mmCIF file of C-alpha atoms in Angstrom:
data_model
loop_
_atom_site.group_PDB
_atom_site.id
_atom_site.type_symbol
_atom_site.label_atom_id
_atom_site.label_comp_id
_atom_site.label_asym_id
_atom_site.label_seq_id
_atom_site.Cartn_x
_atom_site.Cartn_y
_atom_site.Cartn_z
ATOM 1 C CA MET A 1 11.131 11.584 -9.268
ATOM 2 C CA ASN A 2 7.860 10.900 -7.406
ATOM 3 C CA GLU A 3 6.430 14.429 -7.613
ATOM 4 C CA HIS A 4 3.192 13.092 -9.118
ATOM 5 C CA LEU A 5 2.480 11.481 -5.719
ATOM 6 C CA GLU A 6 2.728 14.780 -3.813
ATOM 7 C CA PRO A 7 -1.085 15.327 -3.772
ATOM 8 C CA ILE A 8 -1.542 11.871 -2.283
ATOM 9 C CA PHE A 9 0.699 12.652 0.686
ATOM 10 C CA ARG A 10 -0.354 16.298 1.060
ATOM 11 C CA ILE A 11 -4.096 16.039 0.432
ATOM 12 C CA PHE A 12 -5.360 12.492 0.915
ATOM 13 C CA LEU A 13 -3.177 11.006 3.639
ATOM 14 C CA THR A 14 -3.389 14.306 5.518
ATOM 15 C CA GLY A 15 -7.180 14.181 5.073
ATOM 16 C CA LEU A 16 -7.300 10.738 6.651
ATOM 17 C CA GLU A 17 -5.230 12.001 9.577
ATOM 18 C CA GLU A 18 -7.481 15.047 10.019
ATOM 19 C CA SER A 19 -10.500 12.715 10.074
ATOM 20 C CA GLU A 20 -8.751 10.464 12.619
ATOM 21 C CA ILE A 21 -8.753 7.492 10.265
ATOM 22 C CA ASP A 22 -5.720 5.273 10.729
ATOM 23 C CA TYR A 23 -4.014 4.048 7.579
ATOM 24 C CA TRP A 24 -0.920 2.022 6.821
ATOM 25 C CA VAL A 25 1.169 2.411 3.665
ATOM 26 C CA TYR A 26 2.406 -0.889 2.246
ATOM 27 C CA GLY A 27 3.995 -1.937 -1.052
ATOM 28 C CA GLY A 28 6.791 -0.058 -2.808
ATOM 29 C CA ILE A 29 6.572 3.155 -0.769
ATOM 30 C CA ALA A 30 6.673 1.161 2.486
ATOM 31 C CA VAL A 31 9.684 -0.807 1.241
ATOM 32 C CA ALA A 32 11.391 2.510 0.443
ATOM 33 C CA ALA A 33 10.591 3.637 4.000
ATOM 34 C CA LEU A 34 12.792 0.801 5.280
ATOM 35 C CA VAL A 35 15.804 2.804 4.080
ATOM 36 C CA GLY A 36 14.284 6.291 4.330
ATOM 37 C CA ARG A 37 14.441 7.161 0.631
ATOM 38 C CA PHE A 38 12.820 6.294 -2.664
ATOM 39 C CA ILE A 39 14.695 3.373 -4.216
ATOM 40 C CA ARG A 40 13.092 2.661 -7.580
ATOM 41 C CA LYS A 41 15.154 3.964 -10.488
ATOM 42 C CA ASN A 42 12.019 4.872 -12.455
ATOM 43 C CA GLY A 43 10.006 6.042 -9.446
ATOM 44 C CA ASN A 44 6.885 4.682 -7.831
ATOM 45 C CA ARG A 45 3.630 4.745 -9.762
ATOM 46 C CA ASP A 46 1.301 4.849 -6.769
ATOM 47 C CA VAL A 47 0.820 4.704 -3.023
ATOM 48 C CA ASP A 48 -0.870 1.597 -1.591
ATOM 49 C CA ILE A 49 -2.598 1.816 1.781
ATOM 50 C CA PHE A 50 -4.888 -0.278 3.909
ATOM 51 C CA VAL A 51 -7.471 0.950 6.401
ATOM 52 C CA LYS A 52 -9.767 -0.880 8.783
ATOM 53 C CA GLU A 53 -12.674 -2.349 6.861
ATOM 54 C CA ILE A 54 -15.199 -0.459 9.001
ATOM 55 C CA GLU A 55 -13.643 2.842 7.798
ATOM 56 C CA MET A 56 -13.990 2.229 4.047
ATOM 57 C CA ASP A 57 -17.197 4.290 3.678
ATOM 58 C CA ASN A 58 -15.633 7.183 5.610
ATOM 59 C CA VAL A 59 -12.565 7.002 3.366
ATOM 60 C CA ARG A 60 -14.821 7.037 0.326
ATOM 61 C CA SER A 61 -16.418 10.288 1.548
ATOM 62 C CA ILE A 62 -12.994 11.878 1.976
ATOM 63 C CA LEU A 63 -12.002 10.856 -1.553
ATOM 64 C CA GLU A 64 -15.224 12.333 -2.946
ATOM 65 C CA SER A 65 -14.639 15.717 -1.320
ATOM 66 C CA ARG A 66 -10.868 15.933 -1.849
ATOM 67 C CA CYS A 67 -10.858 14.798 -5.494
ATOM 68 C CA TYR A 68 -13.477 17.398 -6.367
ATOM 69 C CA ASP A 69 -10.948 20.202 -5.748
ATOM 70 C CA GLN A 70 -8.112 18.526 -7.673
ATOM 71 C CA ASP A 71 -7.437 17.331 -11.200
ATOM 72 C CA LEU A 72 -8.119 13.829 -9.897
ATOM 73 C CA ILE A 73 -10.888 11.276 -10.039
ATOM 74 C CA TRP A 74 -11.779 8.560 -7.570
ATOM 75 C CA ASN A 75 -13.225 5.177 -8.346
ATOM 76 C CA GLU A 76 -14.603 2.240 -6.403
ATOM 77 C CA CYS A 77 -13.619 -0.996 -8.100
ATOM 78 C CA ARG A 78 -15.847 -4.025 -8.297
ATOM 79 C CA PRO A 79 -15.356 -6.107 -5.136
ATOM 80 C CA PHE A 80 -12.697 -8.789 -5.507
ATOM 81 C CA LYS A 81 -13.715 -12.167 -4.098
ATOM 82 C CA LYS A 82 -11.017 -14.443 -2.707
ATOM 83 C CA ASP A 83 -10.900 -17.074 0.043
ATOM 84 C CA GLY A 84 -14.373 -16.179 1.332
ATOM 85 C CA PHE A 85 -13.747 -12.421 1.440
ATOM 86 C CA SER A 86 -15.235 -9.702 -0.711
ATOM 87 C CA ARG A 87 -12.531 -7.040 -0.813
ATOM 88 C CA ARG A 88 -13.384 -3.524 -1.849
ATOM 89 C CA LYS A 89 -10.818 -1.255 -3.457
ATOM 90 C CA LEU A 90 -10.891 2.516 -3.785
ATOM 91 C CA GLU A 91 -8.595 4.320 -6.214
ATOM 92 C CA VAL A 92 -7.521 7.864 -6.969
ATOM 93 C CA ARG A 93 -6.467 8.459 -10.553
ATOM 94 C CA ARG A 94 -5.108 11.197 -12.750
ATOM 95 C CA GLY A 95 -6.239 10.229 -16.211
ATOM 96 C CA ARG A 96 -5.435 6.548 -16.618
ATOM 97 C CA ASP A 97 -2.730 6.556 -13.938
ATOM 98 C CA GLU A 98 -3.567 5.144 -10.527
ATOM 99 C CA LEU A 99 -1.975 7.281 -7.809
ATOM 100 C CA LEU A 100 -3.585 5.846 -4.676
ATOM 101 C CA SER A 101 -5.003 2.407 -3.930
ATOM 102 C CA ILE A 102 -6.966 1.759 -0.733
ATOM 103 C CA VAL A 103 -7.947 -1.714 0.466
ATOM 104 C CA PRO A 104 -9.459 -2.894 3.753
ATOM 105 C CA VAL A 105 -7.843 -4.903 6.492
ATOM 106 C CA PHE A 106 -10.400 -7.323 7.952
ATOM 107 C CA LEU A 107 -10.200 -7.781 11.717
ATOM 108 C CA THR A 108 -11.174 -10.814 13.764
ATOM 109 C CA THR A 109 -10.774 -11.160 17.505
ATOM 110 C CA SER A 110 -7.199 -12.372 17.054
ATOM 111 C CA GLU A 111 -6.066 -11.586 13.490
ATOM 112 C CA ALA A 112 -5.773 -8.952 10.802
ATOM 113 C CA ILE A 113 -6.443 -10.246 7.278
ATOM 114 C CA LEU A 114 -5.373 -8.619 4.019
ATOM 115 C CA VAL A 115 -6.773 -9.986 0.770
ATOM 116 C CA PHE A 116 -4.495 -9.978 -2.262
ATOM 117 C CA ARG A 117 -4.760 -11.525 -5.725
ATOM 118 C CA ASN A 118 -2.853 -14.553 -4.486
ATOM 119 C CA GLY A 119 -5.091 -15.071 -1.459
ATOM 120 C CA ALA A 120 -6.094 -13.909 1.988
ATOM 121 C CA LYS A 121 -3.066 -13.454 4.230
ATOM 122 C CA LYS A 122 -3.367 -13.577 8.016
ATOM 123 C CA TYR A 123 -1.243 -11.437 10.322
ATOM 124 C CA SER A 124 -1.181 -10.740 14.027
ATOM 125 C CA LYS A 125 -2.946 -7.569 15.085
ATOM 126 C CA ASP A 126 0.504 -6.090 15.735
ATOM 127 C CA ILE A 127 0.380 -5.138 12.050
ATOM 128 C CA LEU A 128 -1.839 -2.251 13.229
ATOM 129 C CA LYS A 129 0.918 -0.628 15.289
ATOM 130 C CA ARG A 130 1.701 2.521 13.331
ATOM 131 C CA VAL A 131 5.240 3.699 12.628
ATOM 132 C CA GLU A 132 5.753 7.265 11.425
ATOM 133 C CA ARG A 133 7.986 7.498 8.345
ATOM 134 C CA LYS A 134 9.413 10.360 6.327
ATOM 135 C CA ILE A 135 10.696 10.320 2.759
ATOM 136 C CA SER A 136 11.528 13.471 0.795
ATOM 137 C CA GLY A 137 9.611 15.610 3.271
ATOM 138 C CA ASN A 138 6.490 13.420 3.118
ATOM 139 C CA VAL A 139 5.299 12.076 6.469
ATOM 140 C CA PHE A 140 3.168 8.920 6.490
ATOM 141 C CA TYR A 141 2.489 5.764 8.501
ATOM 142 C CA THR A 142 3.328 2.115 7.930
ATOM 143 C CA SER A 143 3.406 -1.066 9.956
ATOM 144 C CA SER A 144 6.709 -2.134 11.514
ATOM 145 C CA ASP A 145 9.687 -3.153 9.378
ATOM 146 C CA THR A 146 8.853 -6.797 10.102
ATOM 147 C CA PHE A 147 5.365 -6.495 8.617
ATOM 148 C CA ILE A 148 6.511 -4.427 5.622
ATOM 149 C CA ARG A 149 8.871 -7.282 4.759
ATOM 150 C CA LYS A 150 6.257 -9.964 5.470
ATOM 151 C CA ILE A 151 3.613 -8.321 3.260
ATOM 152 C CA PHE A 152 6.185 -7.975 0.474
ATOM 153 C CA LYS A 153 7.149 -11.658 0.756
ATOM 154 C CA ASP A 154 3.493 -12.690 0.824
ATOM 155 C CA THR A 155 2.563 -10.765 -2.310
ATOM 156 C CA PHE A 156 5.370 -10.207 -4.820
ATOM 157 C CA ARG A 157 5.242 -13.711 -6.338
ATOM 158 C CA GLY A 158 1.537 -13.243 -7.039
ATOM 159 C CA LYS A 159 2.295 -10.488 -9.553
ATOM 160 C CA ARG A 160 2.510 -11.246 -13.244
ATOM 161 C CA ASN A 161 6.082 -11.696 -14.575
ATOM 162 C CA TRP A 162 7.511 -10.848 -11.162
ATOM 163 C CA ARG A 163 10.997 -12.155 -11.960
ATOM 164 C CA LYS A 164 11.285 -9.804 -14.948
ATOM 165 C CA ARG A 165 9.883 -6.629 -13.375
ATOM 166 C CA SER A 166 12.609 -4.178 -12.392
ATOM 167 C CA GLU A 167 10.531 -2.475 -9.687
ATOM 168 C CA ILE A 168 9.945 -5.812 -7.938
ATOM 169 C CA MET A 169 13.646 -6.661 -8.101
ATOM 170 C CA GLU A 170 14.555 -3.217 -6.724
ATOM 171 C CA ASP A 171 12.100 -3.618 -3.842
ATOM 172 C CA ALA A 172 13.256 -7.204 -3.241
ATOM 173 C CA LYS A 173 16.872 -6.078 -2.781
ATOM 174 C CA THR A 174 15.661 -3.941 0.128
ATOM 175 C CA ALA A 175 12.883 -6.103 1.595
ATOM 176 C CA LEU A 176 14.541 -9.521 1.396
ATOM 177 C CA THR A 177 17.701 -10.831 2.978
ATOM 178 C CA PRO A 178 20.548 -11.535 0.504
ATOM 179 C CA GLU A 179 19.851 -15.262 0.882
ATOM 180 C CA GLU A 180 16.128 -14.809 0.157
ATOM 181 C CA PHE A 181 16.912 -12.623 -2.853
ATOM 182 C CA ARG A 182 19.208 -15.320 -4.308
ATOM 183 C CA GLN A 183 16.577 -17.976 -3.632
ATOM 184 C CA TYR A 184 13.882 -16.134 -5.607
ATOM 185 C CA PHE A 185 15.791 -14.254 -8.298
ATOM 186 C CA GLN A 186 18.994 -16.147 -9.045
ATOM 187 C CA GLN A 187 17.736 -19.635 -9.778
#
């Protein structure tokens, strides 16, 4: 079902590991990691990761070299400005399809900040504790279950037509408690 993402796990995430660059998968793949299997009926379109902001140029270099050998292209999006932050975004695409999205986590002395369309979200630095996950033979790293759920809660309502999107509902059934799910989706 998610075979199109195989190069992302095998080539790019492995490349980050080989270069000793820490990354954390978040979004739909991370939510699936909560139960150890892919959960979306129609599959996941892409893999979303964050890396430390100071590593973004190193990640860009890895994308340049690894995409060259594949039927893939990389792109650096125009910086997104929100709540005083200028967030970069790197993408890997096959044709028009985004397969990998990379955003920075901004670090202060006491916090880790992720910038999403609906604003800058502050987390404790514990979000940087890496948990090894495995789905369908693919090994990758996420934050703890607590942070996977928190990021999901902080972001899903910022997406267009979120109540009508099946992939958001599928993820919500896993990431939210039954009470939270009823609160958001059964009004």
